[in-house]
Tab-separated table of C-alpha atoms in Angstrom:
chain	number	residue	atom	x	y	z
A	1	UNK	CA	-8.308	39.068	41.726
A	2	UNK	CA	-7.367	41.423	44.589
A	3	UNK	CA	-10.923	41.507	45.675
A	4	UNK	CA	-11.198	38.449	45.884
A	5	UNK	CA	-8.247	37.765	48.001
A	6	UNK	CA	-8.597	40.827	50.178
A	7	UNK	CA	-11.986	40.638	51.102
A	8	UNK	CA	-13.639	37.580	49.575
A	9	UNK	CA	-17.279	37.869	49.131
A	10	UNK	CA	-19.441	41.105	50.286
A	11	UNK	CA	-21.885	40.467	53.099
A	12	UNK	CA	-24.734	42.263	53.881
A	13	UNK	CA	-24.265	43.599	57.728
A	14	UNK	CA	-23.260	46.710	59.809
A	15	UNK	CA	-19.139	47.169	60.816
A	16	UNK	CA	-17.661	49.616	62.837
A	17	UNK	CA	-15.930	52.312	61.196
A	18	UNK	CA	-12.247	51.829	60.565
A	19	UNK	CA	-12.370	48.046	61.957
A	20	UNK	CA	-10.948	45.257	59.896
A	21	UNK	CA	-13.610	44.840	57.779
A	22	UNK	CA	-13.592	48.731	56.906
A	23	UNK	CA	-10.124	48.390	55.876
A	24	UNK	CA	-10.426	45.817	53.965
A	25	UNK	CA	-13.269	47.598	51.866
A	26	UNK	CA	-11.013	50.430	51.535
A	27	UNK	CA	-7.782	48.533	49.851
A	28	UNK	CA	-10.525	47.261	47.572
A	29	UNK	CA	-12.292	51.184	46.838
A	30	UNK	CA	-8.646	52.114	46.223
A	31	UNK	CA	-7.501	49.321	44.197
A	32	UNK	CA	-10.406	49.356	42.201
A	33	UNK	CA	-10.053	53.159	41.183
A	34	UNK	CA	-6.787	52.671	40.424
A	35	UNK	CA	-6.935	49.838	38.278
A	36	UNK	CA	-10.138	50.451	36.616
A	37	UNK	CA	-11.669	47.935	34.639
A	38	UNK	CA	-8.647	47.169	32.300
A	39	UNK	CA	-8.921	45.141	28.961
A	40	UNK	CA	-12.784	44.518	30.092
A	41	UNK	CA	-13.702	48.277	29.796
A	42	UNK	CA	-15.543	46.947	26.441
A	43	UNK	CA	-17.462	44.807	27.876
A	44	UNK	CA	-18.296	45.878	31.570
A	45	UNK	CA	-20.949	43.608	32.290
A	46	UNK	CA	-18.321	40.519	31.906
A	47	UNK	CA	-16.191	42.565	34.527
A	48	UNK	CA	-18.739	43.167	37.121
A	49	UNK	CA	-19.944	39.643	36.879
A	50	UNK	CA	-16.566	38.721	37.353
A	51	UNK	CA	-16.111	40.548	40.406
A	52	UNK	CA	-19.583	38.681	41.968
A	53	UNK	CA	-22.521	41.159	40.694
A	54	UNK	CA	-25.366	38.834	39.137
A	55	UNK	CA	-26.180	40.551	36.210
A	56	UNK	CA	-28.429	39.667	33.223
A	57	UNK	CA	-28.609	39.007	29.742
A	58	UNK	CA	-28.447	42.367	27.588
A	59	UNK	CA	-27.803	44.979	30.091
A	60	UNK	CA	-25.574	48.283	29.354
A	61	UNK	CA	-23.742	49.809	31.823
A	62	UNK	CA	-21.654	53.217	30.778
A	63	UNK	CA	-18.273	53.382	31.609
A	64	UNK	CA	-19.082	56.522	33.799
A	65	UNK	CA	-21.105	54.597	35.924
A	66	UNK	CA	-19.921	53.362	39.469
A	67	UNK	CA	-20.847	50.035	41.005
A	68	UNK	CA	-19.051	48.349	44.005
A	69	UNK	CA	-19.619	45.896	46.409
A	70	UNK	CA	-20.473	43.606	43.860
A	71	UNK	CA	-21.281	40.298	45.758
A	72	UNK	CA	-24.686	42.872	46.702
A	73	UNK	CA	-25.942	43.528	43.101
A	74	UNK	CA	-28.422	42.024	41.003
A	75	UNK	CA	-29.531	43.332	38.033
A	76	UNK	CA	-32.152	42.086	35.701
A	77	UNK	CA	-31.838	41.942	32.115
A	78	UNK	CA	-32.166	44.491	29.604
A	79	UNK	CA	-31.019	46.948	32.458
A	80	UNK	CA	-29.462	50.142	31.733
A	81	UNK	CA	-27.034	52.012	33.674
A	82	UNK	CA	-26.147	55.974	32.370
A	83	UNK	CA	-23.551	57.279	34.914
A	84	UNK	CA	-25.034	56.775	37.817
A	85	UNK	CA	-23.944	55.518	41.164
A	86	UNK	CA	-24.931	52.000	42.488
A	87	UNK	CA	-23.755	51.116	46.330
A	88	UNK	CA	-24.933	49.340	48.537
A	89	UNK	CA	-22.184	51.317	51.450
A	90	UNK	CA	-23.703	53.886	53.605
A	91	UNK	CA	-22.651	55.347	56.668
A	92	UNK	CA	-24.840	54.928	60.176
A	93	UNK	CA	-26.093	57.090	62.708
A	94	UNK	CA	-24.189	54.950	64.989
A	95	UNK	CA	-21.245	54.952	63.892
A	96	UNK	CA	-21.022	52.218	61.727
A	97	UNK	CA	-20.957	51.345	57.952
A	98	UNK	CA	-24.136	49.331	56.769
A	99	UNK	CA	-23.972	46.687	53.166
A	100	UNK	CA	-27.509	46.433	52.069
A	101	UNK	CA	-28.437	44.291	48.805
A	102	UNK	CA	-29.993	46.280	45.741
A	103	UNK	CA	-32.030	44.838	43.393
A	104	UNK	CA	-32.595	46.401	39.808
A	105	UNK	CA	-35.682	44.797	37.523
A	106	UNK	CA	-35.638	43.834	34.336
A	107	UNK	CA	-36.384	46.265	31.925
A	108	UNK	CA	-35.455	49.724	34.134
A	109	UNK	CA	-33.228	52.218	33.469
A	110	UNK	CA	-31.039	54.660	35.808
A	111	UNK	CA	-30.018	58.232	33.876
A	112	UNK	CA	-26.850	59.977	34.458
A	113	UNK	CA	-26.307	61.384	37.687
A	114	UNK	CA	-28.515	59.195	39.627
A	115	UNK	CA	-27.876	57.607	42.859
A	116	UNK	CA	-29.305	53.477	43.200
A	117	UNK	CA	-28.316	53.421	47.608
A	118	UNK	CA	-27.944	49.893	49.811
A	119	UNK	CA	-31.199	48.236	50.267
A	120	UNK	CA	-32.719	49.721	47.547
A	121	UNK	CA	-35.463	47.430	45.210
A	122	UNK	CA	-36.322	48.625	41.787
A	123	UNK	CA	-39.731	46.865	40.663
A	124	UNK	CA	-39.469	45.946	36.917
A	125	UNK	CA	-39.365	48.263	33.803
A	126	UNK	CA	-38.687	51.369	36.459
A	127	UNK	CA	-37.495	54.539	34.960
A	128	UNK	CA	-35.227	56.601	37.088
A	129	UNK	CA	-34.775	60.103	35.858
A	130	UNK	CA	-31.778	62.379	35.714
A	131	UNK	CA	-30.403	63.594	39.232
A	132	UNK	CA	-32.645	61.764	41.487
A	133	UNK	CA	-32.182	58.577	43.982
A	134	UNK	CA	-33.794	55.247	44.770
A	135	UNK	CA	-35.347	57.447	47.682
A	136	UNK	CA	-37.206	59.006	45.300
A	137	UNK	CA	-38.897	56.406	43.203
A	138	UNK	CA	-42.550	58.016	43.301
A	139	UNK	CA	-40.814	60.543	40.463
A	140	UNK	CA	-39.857	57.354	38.585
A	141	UNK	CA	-41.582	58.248	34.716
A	142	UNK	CA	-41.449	55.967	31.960
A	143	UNK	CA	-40.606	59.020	29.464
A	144	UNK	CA	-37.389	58.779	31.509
A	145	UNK	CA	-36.191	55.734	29.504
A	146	UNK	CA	-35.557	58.593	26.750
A	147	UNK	CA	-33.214	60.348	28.654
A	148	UNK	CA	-30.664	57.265	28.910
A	149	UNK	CA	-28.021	57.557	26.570
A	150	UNK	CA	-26.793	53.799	26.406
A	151	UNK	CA	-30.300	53.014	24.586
A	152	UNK	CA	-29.624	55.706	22.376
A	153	UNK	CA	-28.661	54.313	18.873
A	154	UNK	CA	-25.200	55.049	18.006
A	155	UNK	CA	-24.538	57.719	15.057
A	156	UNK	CA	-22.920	55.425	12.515
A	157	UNK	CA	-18.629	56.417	11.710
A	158	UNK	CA	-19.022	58.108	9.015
A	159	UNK	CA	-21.021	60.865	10.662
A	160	UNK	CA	-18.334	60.569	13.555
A	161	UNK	CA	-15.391	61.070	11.225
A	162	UNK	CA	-17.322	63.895	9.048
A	163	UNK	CA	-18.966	65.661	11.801
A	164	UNK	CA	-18.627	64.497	15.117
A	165	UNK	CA	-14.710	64.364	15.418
A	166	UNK	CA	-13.859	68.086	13.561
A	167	UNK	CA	-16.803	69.135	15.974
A	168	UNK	CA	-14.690	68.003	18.912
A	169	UNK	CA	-11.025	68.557	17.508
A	170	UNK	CA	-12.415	72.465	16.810
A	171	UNK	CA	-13.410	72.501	20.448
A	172	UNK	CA	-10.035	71.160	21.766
A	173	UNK	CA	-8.773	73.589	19.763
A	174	UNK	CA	-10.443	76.176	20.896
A	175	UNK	CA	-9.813	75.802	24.628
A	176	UNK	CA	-6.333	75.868	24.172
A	177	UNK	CA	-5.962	79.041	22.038
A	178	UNK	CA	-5.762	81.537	24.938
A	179	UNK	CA	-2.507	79.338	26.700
A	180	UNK	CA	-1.064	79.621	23.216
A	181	UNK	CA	-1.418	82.446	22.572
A	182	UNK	CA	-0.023	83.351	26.067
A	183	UNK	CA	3.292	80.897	25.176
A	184	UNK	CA	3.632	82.779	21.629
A	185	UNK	CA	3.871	86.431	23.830
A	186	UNK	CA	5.787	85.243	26.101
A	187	UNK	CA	8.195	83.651	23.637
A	188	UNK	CA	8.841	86.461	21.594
A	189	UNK	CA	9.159	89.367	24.064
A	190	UNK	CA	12.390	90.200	25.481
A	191	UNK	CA	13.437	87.746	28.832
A	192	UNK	CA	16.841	89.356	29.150
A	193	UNK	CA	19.560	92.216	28.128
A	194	UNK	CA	23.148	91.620	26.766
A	195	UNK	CA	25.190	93.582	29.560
A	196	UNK	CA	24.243	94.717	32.400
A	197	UNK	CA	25.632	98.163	34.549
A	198	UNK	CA	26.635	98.138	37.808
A	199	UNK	CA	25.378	100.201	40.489
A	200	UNK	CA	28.855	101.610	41.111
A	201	UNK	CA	29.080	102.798	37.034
């Protein structure tokens, strides 16, 4: 709702840095990072199209990934999104900030750790590897599409609960030995002394 009221709908269009319009997309960056997606983490599709992205049937987004200026997104159905990065804000040479439109076909797929930037058009069923950019769509592969982990099948909970969770809970466990073992030292050695002697004795 904040968006909404603070800044409406997103435009495509240069501003100049740290106008009126910048600060308005600011209040909404912070607001947004501090509020998160709420009660609609579990369903973040609902949540973006709520915000103004036009988004299609039966796409997965992770909750890693990062989308904003919504009104500028359109994503096609069947679309998955594995922690990447999808803006259409960029700085200019002239010291402005630019909102471009991006466009994601149906079908494609954007691994973790990938950047989607303003103006950017993916053609249908692209591939987007790990670590690259929409500037870099030649390297787009097909045989990247196994590399996103929302179209991974889920292990089912009984392999969670019997494997996966002792797995992590071992791990936790593990990270935290050396401070407690530091604690259990420094609890048990000797902090103070029952009288002390003056220099004058």
């Amino acid at each position: 709702a904040a968006k909404w009221c603070i800044i409406g709908r997103y435009v495509e269009g240069r501003s100049a840095i740290f106008g009126k319009d910048y600060l308005k997309w600011w209040m909404v960056s912070q607001l947004q990072e501090l509020l998160g997606a709420g009660i609609f983490e579990s369903n973040l599709s609902l949540y973006y199209r709520m915000l103004g992205a036009k988004i299609g049937i039966g796409v997965k987004i992770s909750k890693d990934t990062k989308l904003s200026e919504f009104d500028l997104l359109f994503i096609g159905s069947k679309v998955a999104l594995d922690n990447a990065t999808v803006r259409p804000f960029a700085m200019d040479s002239r010291g402005c900030f630019a909102l471009r439109k991006i466009q994601i076909g149906e079908n494609s797929s954007v691994c973790a750790k990938s950047t989607i930037a303003g103006g950017a058009t993916l053609p249908e069923g692209t591939c987007v590897g790990p670590l690259s950019s929409s500037h870099e769509l030649c390297d787009a592969r097909p045989e990247h599409r196994m590399h996103c982990r929302p179209l991974r099948a889920m292990p089912p909970m009984w392999l969670k609960v019997l494997c996966g969770w002792p797995i992590l809970l071992l791990q936790r466990a593990l990270t935290l030995s050396p401070v407690l073992l530091l604690m259990v030292h420094m609890a048990s050695s000797e902090w103070y002394v029952d009288s002390f002697t003056s220099i004058q004795d």
